[in-house]
Coordinates of C-alpha atoms and ligand atoms in Angstrom, one line a residue:
X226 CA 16.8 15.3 11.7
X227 CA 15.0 12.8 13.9
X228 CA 13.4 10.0 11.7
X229 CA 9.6 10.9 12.5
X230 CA 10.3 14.4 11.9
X231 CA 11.9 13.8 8.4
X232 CA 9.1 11.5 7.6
X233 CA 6.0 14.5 8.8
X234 CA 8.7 17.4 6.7
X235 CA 8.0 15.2 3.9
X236 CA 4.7 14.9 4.0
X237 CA 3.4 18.4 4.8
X238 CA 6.0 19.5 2.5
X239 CA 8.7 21.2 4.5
X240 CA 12.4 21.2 3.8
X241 CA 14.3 18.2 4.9
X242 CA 18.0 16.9 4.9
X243 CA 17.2 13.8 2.4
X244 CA 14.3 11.8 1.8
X245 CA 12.6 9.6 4.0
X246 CA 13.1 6.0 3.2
X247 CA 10.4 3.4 4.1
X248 CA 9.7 0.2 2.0
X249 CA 6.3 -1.6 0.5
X250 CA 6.2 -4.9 2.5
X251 CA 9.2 -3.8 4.6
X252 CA 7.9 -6.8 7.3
X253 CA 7.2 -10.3 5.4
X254 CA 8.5 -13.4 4.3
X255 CA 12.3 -12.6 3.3
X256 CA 12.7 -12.0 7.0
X257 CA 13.9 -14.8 9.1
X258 CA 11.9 -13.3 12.3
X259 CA 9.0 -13.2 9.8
X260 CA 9.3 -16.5 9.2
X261 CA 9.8 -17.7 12.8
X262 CA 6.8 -16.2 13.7
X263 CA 4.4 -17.6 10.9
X264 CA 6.0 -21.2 11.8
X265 CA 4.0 -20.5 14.8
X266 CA 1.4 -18.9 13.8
X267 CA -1.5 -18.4 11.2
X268 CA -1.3 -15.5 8.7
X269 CA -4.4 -14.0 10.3
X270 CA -3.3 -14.7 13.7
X271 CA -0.7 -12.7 13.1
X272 CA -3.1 -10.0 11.7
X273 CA -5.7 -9.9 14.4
X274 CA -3.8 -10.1 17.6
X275 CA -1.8 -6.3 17.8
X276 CA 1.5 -8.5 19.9
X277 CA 2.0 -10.1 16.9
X278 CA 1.1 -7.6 14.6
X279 CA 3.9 -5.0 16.1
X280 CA 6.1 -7.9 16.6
X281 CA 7.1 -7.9 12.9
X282 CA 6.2 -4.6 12.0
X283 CA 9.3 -3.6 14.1
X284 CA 11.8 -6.1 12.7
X285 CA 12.8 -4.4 9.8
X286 CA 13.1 -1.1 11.9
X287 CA 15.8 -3.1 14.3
X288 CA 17.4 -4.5 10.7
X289 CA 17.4 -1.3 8.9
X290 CA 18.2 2.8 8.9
X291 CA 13.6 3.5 8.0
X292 CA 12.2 6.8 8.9
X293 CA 8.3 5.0 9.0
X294 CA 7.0 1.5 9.8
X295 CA 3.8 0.4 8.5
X296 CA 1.5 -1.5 10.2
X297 CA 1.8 -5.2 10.1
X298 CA -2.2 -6.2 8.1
X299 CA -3.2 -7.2 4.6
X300 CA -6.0 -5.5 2.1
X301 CA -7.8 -8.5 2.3
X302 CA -9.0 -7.7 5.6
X303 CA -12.3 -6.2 4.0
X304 CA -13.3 -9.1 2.1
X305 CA -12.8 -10.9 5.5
X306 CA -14.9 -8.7 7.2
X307 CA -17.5 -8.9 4.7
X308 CA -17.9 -12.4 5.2
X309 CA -15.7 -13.7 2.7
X310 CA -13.4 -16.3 3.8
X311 CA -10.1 -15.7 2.8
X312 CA -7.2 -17.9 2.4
X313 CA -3.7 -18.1 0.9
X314 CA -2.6 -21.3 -0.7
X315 CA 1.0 -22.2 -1.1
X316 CA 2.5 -19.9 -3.8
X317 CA -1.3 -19.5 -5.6
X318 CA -2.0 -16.0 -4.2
X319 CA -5.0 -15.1 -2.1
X320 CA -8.5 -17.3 -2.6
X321 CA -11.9 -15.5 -2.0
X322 CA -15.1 -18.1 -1.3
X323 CA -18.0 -17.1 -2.8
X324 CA -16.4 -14.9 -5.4
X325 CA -18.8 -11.6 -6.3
X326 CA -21.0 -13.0 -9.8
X327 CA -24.4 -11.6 -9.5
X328 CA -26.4 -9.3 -7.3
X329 CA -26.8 -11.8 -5.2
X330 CA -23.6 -12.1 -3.8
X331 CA -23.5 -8.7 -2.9
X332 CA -26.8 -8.7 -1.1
X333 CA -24.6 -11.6 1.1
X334 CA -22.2 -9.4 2.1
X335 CA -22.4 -8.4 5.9
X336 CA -22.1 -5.2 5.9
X337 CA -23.8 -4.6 9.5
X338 CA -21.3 -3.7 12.2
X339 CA -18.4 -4.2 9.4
X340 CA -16.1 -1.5 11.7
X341 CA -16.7 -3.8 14.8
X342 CA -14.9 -6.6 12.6
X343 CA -12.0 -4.9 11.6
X344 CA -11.2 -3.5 15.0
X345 CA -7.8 -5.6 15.5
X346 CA -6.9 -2.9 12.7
X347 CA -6.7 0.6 14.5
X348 CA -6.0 -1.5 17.7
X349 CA -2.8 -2.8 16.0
X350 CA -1.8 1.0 14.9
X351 CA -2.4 2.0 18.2
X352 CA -0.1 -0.9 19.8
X353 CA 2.4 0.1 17.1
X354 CA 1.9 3.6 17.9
X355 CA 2.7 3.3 21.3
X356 CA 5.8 0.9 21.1
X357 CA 7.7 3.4 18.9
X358 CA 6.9 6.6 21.0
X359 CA 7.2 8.6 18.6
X360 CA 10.6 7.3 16.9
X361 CA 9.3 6.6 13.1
X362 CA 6.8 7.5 11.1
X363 CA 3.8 5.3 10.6
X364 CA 1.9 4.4 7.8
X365 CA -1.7 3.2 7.7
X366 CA -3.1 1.5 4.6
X367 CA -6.5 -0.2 2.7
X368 CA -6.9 -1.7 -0.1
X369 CA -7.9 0.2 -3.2
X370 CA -11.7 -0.3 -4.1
X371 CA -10.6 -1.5 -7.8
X372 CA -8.2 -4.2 -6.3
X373 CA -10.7 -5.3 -3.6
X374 CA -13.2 -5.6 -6.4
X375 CA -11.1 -7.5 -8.5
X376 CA -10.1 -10.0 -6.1
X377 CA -13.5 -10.2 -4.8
X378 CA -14.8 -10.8 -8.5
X379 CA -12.2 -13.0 -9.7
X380 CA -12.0 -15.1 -6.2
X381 CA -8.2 -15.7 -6.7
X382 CA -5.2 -13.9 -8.1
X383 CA -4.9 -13.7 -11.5
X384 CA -2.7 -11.7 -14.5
X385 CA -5.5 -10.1 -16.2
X386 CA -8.4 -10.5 -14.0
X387 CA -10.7 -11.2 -16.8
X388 CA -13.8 -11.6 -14.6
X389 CA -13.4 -8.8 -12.8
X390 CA -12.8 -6.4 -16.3
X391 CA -15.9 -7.7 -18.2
X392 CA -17.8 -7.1 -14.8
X393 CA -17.4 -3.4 -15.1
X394 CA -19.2 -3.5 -18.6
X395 CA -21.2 -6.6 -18.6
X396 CA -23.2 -5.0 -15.1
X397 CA -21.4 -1.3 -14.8
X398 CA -24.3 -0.9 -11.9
X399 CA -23.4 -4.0 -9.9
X400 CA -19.6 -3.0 -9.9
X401 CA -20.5 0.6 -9.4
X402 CA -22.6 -0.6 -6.2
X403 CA -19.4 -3.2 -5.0
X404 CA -17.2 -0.3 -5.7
X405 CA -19.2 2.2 -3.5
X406 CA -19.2 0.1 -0.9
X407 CA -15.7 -1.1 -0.4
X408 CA -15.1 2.4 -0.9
X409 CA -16.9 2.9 1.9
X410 CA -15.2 0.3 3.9
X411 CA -11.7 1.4 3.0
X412 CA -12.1 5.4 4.1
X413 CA -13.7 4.4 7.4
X414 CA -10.7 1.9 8.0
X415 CA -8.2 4.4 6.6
X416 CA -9.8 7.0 9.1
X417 CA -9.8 4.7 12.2
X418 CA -6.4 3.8 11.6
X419 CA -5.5 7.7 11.7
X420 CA -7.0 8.3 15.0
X421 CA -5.4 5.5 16.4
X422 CA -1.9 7.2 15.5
X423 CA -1.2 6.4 11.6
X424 CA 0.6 9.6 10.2
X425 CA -0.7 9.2 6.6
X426 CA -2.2 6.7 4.9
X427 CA -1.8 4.6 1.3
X428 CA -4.5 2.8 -0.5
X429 CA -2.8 0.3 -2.9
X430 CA -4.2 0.0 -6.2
X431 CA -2.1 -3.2 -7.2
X432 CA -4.1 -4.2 -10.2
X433 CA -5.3 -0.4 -11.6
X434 CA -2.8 -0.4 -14.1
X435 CA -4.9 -2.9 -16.0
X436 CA -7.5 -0.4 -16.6
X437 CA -7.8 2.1 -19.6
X438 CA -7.6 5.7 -18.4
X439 CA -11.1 5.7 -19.1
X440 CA -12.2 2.7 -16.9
X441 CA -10.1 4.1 -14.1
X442 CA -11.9 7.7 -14.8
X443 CA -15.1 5.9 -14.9
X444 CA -15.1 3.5 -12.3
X445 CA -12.1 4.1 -10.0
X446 CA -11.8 7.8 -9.7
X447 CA -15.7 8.3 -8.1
X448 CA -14.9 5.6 -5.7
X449 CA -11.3 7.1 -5.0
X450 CA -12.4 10.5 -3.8
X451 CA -15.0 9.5 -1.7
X452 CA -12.5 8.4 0.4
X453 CA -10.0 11.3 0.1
X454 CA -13.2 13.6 0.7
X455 CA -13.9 11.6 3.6
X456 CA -10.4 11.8 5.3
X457 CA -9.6 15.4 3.5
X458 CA -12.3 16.1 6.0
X459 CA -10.0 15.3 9.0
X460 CA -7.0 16.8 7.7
X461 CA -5.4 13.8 6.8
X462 CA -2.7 12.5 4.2
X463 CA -4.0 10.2 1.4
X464 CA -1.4 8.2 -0.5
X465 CA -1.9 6.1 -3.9
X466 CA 0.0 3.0 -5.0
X467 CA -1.1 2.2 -8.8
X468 CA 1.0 -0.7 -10.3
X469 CA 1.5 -0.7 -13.6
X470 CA -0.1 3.2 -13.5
X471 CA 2.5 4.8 -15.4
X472 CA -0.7 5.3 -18.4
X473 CA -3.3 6.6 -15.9
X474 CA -0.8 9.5 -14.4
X475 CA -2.8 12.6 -15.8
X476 CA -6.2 11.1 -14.8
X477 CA -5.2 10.3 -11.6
X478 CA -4.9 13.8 -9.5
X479 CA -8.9 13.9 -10.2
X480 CA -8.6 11.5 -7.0
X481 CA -7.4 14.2 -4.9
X482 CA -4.9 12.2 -3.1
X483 CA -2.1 14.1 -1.3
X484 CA 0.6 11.8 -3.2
X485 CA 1.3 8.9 -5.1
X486 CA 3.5 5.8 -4.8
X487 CA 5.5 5.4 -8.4
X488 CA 5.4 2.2 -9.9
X489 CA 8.9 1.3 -10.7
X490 CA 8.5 2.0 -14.8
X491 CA 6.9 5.1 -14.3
X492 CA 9.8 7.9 -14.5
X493 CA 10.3 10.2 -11.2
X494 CA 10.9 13.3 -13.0
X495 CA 7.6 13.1 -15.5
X496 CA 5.5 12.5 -12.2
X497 CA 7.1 15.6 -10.9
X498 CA 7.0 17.6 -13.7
X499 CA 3.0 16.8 -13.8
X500 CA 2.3 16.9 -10.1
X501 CA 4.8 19.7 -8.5
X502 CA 3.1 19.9 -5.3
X503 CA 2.1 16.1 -4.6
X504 CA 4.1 13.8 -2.0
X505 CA 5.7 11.4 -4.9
X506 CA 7.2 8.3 -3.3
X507 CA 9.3 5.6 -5.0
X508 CA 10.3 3.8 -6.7
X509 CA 13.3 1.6 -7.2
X510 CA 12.6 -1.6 -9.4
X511 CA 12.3 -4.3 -6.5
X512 CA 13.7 -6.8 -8.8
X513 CA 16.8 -5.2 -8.4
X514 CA 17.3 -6.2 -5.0
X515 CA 18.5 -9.5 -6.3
X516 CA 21.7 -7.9 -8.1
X517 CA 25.0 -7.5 -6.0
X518 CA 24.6 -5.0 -2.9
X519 CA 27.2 -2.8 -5.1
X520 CA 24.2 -1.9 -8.2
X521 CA 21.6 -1.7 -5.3
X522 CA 23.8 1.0 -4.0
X523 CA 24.3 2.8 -7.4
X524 CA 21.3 2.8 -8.6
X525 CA 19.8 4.4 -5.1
X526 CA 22.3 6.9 -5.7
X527 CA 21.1 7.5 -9.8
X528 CA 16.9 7.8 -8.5
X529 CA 18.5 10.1 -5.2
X530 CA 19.7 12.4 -7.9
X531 CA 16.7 12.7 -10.2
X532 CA 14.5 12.8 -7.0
X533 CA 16.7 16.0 -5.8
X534 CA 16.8 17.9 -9.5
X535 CA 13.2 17.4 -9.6
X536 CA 11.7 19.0 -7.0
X537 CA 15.1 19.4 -4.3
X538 CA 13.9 16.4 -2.6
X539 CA 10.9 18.6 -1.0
X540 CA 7.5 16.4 -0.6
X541 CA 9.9 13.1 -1.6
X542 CA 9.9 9.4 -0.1
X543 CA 12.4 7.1 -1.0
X544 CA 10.4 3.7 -1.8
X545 CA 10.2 1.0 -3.8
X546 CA 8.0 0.4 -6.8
X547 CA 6.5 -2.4 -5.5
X548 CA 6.6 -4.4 -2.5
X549 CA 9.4 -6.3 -1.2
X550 CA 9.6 -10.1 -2.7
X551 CA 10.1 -13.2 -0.8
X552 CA 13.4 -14.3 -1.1
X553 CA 15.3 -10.7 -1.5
X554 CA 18.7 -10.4 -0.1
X555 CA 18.7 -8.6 3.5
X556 CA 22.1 -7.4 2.6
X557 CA 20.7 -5.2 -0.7
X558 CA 17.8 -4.0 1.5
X559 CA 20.7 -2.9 3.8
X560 CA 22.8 -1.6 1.1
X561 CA 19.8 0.7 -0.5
X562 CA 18.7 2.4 3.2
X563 CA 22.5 2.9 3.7
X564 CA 22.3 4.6 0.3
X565 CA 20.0 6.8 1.7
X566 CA 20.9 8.0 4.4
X567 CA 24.1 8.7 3.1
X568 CA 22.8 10.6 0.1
X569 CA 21.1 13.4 1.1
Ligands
CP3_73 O1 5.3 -4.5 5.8 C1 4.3 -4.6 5.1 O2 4.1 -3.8 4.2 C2 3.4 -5.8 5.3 C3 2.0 -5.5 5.3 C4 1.3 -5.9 4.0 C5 1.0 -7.2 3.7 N1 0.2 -7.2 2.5 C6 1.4 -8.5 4.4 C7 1.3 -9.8 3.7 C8 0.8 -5.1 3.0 C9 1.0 -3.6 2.9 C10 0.1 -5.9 2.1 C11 -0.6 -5.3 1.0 C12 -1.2 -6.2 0.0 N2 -1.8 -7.5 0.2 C13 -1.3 -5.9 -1.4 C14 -0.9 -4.6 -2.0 C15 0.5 -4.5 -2.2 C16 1.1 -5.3 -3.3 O3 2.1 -6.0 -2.9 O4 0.7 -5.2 -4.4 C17 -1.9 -7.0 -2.0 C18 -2.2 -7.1 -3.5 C19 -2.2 -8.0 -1.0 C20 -2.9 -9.3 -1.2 C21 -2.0 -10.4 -0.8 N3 -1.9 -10.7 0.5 C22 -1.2 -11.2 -1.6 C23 -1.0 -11.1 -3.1 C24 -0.5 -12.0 -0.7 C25 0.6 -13.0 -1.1 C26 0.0 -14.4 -1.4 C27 1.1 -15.4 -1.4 O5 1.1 -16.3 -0.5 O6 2.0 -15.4 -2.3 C28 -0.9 -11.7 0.6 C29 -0.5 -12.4 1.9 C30 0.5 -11.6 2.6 N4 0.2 -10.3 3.0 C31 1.8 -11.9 3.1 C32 2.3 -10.8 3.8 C33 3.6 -10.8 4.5 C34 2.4 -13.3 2.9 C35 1.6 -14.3 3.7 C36 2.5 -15.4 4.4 O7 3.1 -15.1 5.5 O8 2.5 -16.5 3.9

């Protein structure tokens, strides 16, 4: 099978050879090209202008066996848009100015012509789009309203996101109002990015898993399907990445997505056996990648097998279960896509 046709198969459900293999942060900082580039350039540079954007979306493609690129971008392109600056400081994670504490904030968020902004997003899919002709998949992606929010909230990484957590009880109608809105934001990026050529699209929920199933029921799955009703509307494919989600599995179909990313502890065959019919995508331990290319290769081979006697690999990605860290070997990334495509 061609590598674009395997990657549609999977995602409309139809028989294929062996699963499609595409990676979380497949184009980044492990890369050398990667790192050429952002020697030259700024992070956002590299965001905003579609050249550079499909300039590294592509390396891994030349590097590796994939069926699917994904668009070269970041989540925090919302909070950007909003008026938010947005900068990374060296090894602290992402900083937000004027993190989201009161009603106030919100009412500063520009919200006008927010689409306009965020162009150089469906004009990068379309660049990518038209460089591959056709040749790999392509995913399209948004951040999660919870994750937005909690970044937005906290104005910084953080392990629990304390801020953000009390927020949704200390002034439930505040977050409800931030989480509406960047719900809002997210489905019309998602569906923009579609039109311009994106064959399915993820939202990545990296910080969900900190919620109780109830928070995520309460606050997460309302803003959730507004966006799949939203793009459900134009027929197209909704993926969910929930790190650390392995709790919220039962409570998370009432978001109507089409399929959902595995977090790497969450296991394969008791997603399958609750969701028969979803896409389910995953979810090798990226941690991993650091052991010798010989266990990367094995234990491909062990989550190949569980993926094929659950399911016969029908409506199956091969993934990661999380993105890609800085510093990974090229030659395990190499090793698990050869163990792919040799697998099926
Ligand atoms: O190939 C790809 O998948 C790349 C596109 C991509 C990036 N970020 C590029 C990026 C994608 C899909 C993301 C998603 C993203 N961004 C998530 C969700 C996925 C996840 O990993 O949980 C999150 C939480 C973010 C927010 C964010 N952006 C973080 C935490 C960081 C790293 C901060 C740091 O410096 O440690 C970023 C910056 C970022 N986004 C980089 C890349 C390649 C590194 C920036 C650099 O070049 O210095």
């Amino acid at each position: 099978m061609e590598r674009r046709e395997r990657f549609l198969a999977a995602l409309k459900g139809e028989a294929v050879d062996r699963p499609p293999v595409w990676l979380m942060r497949q184009a980044g900082r492990y890369l050398e090209g990667y790192r050429a580039v952002r020697a030259k350039h700024g992070f956002w540079d590299v965001c905003h202008q579609p050249e550079l954007s499909t300039h590294v979306a592509l390396e891994p493609l030349n590097k590796f066996p994939l069926d699917a690129a994904i668009v070269f971008s970041d989540i925090l392109v919302v909070p950007q848009a909003l008026g938010l600056d947005v900068t990374f400081g060296k090894g602290e994670g992402p900083q937000v100015g004027r993190p989201l504490r009161g009603p106030a904030d919100l009412e500063a968020w520009n919200t006008q012509g927010l689409m306009d902004r965020l162009q150089f997003l469906p004009k990068a899919v379309k660049h990518l789009s038209d460089t591959l002709k056709g040749s790999h998949g392509l995913m399209g992606f948004a951040g999660a309203p919870f994750t937005l929010f909690a970044y937005v909230v906290e104005g910084q990484g953080s392990d629990d996101f304390k801020l953000a957590r009390t927020m949704l009880h200390a002034q439930p109608e505040l977050a409800k109002k931030a989480l509406t809105l960047l719900a809002e934001a997210a489905a019309e990026l998602l569906e923009a990015q579609c039109q311009s050529g994106a064959d399915a699209v993820q939202l990545f929920d990296t910080w969900g898993g900190l919620l109780s199933r109830e928070e995520y029921r309460t606050f997460c799955i309302p803003a959730l399907r507004a966006i799949t009703e939203r793009l459900h509307a134009k027929g197209r494919t909704v993926l969910l990445f929930v790190r650390g989600g392995h709790h919220l599995l039962p409570v998370l179909g009432e978001s109507h997505v089409d399929g959902f990313s595995l977090d790497w502890r969450t296991p394969f065959a008791e997603a399958r056996a609750l969701y028969p019919k979803a896409i389910l995508q995953g979810n090798l331990d990226p941690v991993l990648l650091f052991a010798p290319p010989d266990v990367v290769r094995a234990r491909t081979q062990a989550l190949l097998q569980e993926m094929k006697q659950n399911g016969g690999f029908r409506r199956t990605i091969f993934n990661l279960g999380h993105g890609i860290l800085p510093g990974t070997p090229v030659e395990s990334v190499a090793a698990l896509c050869d163990a792919v495509v040799r697998g099926g």
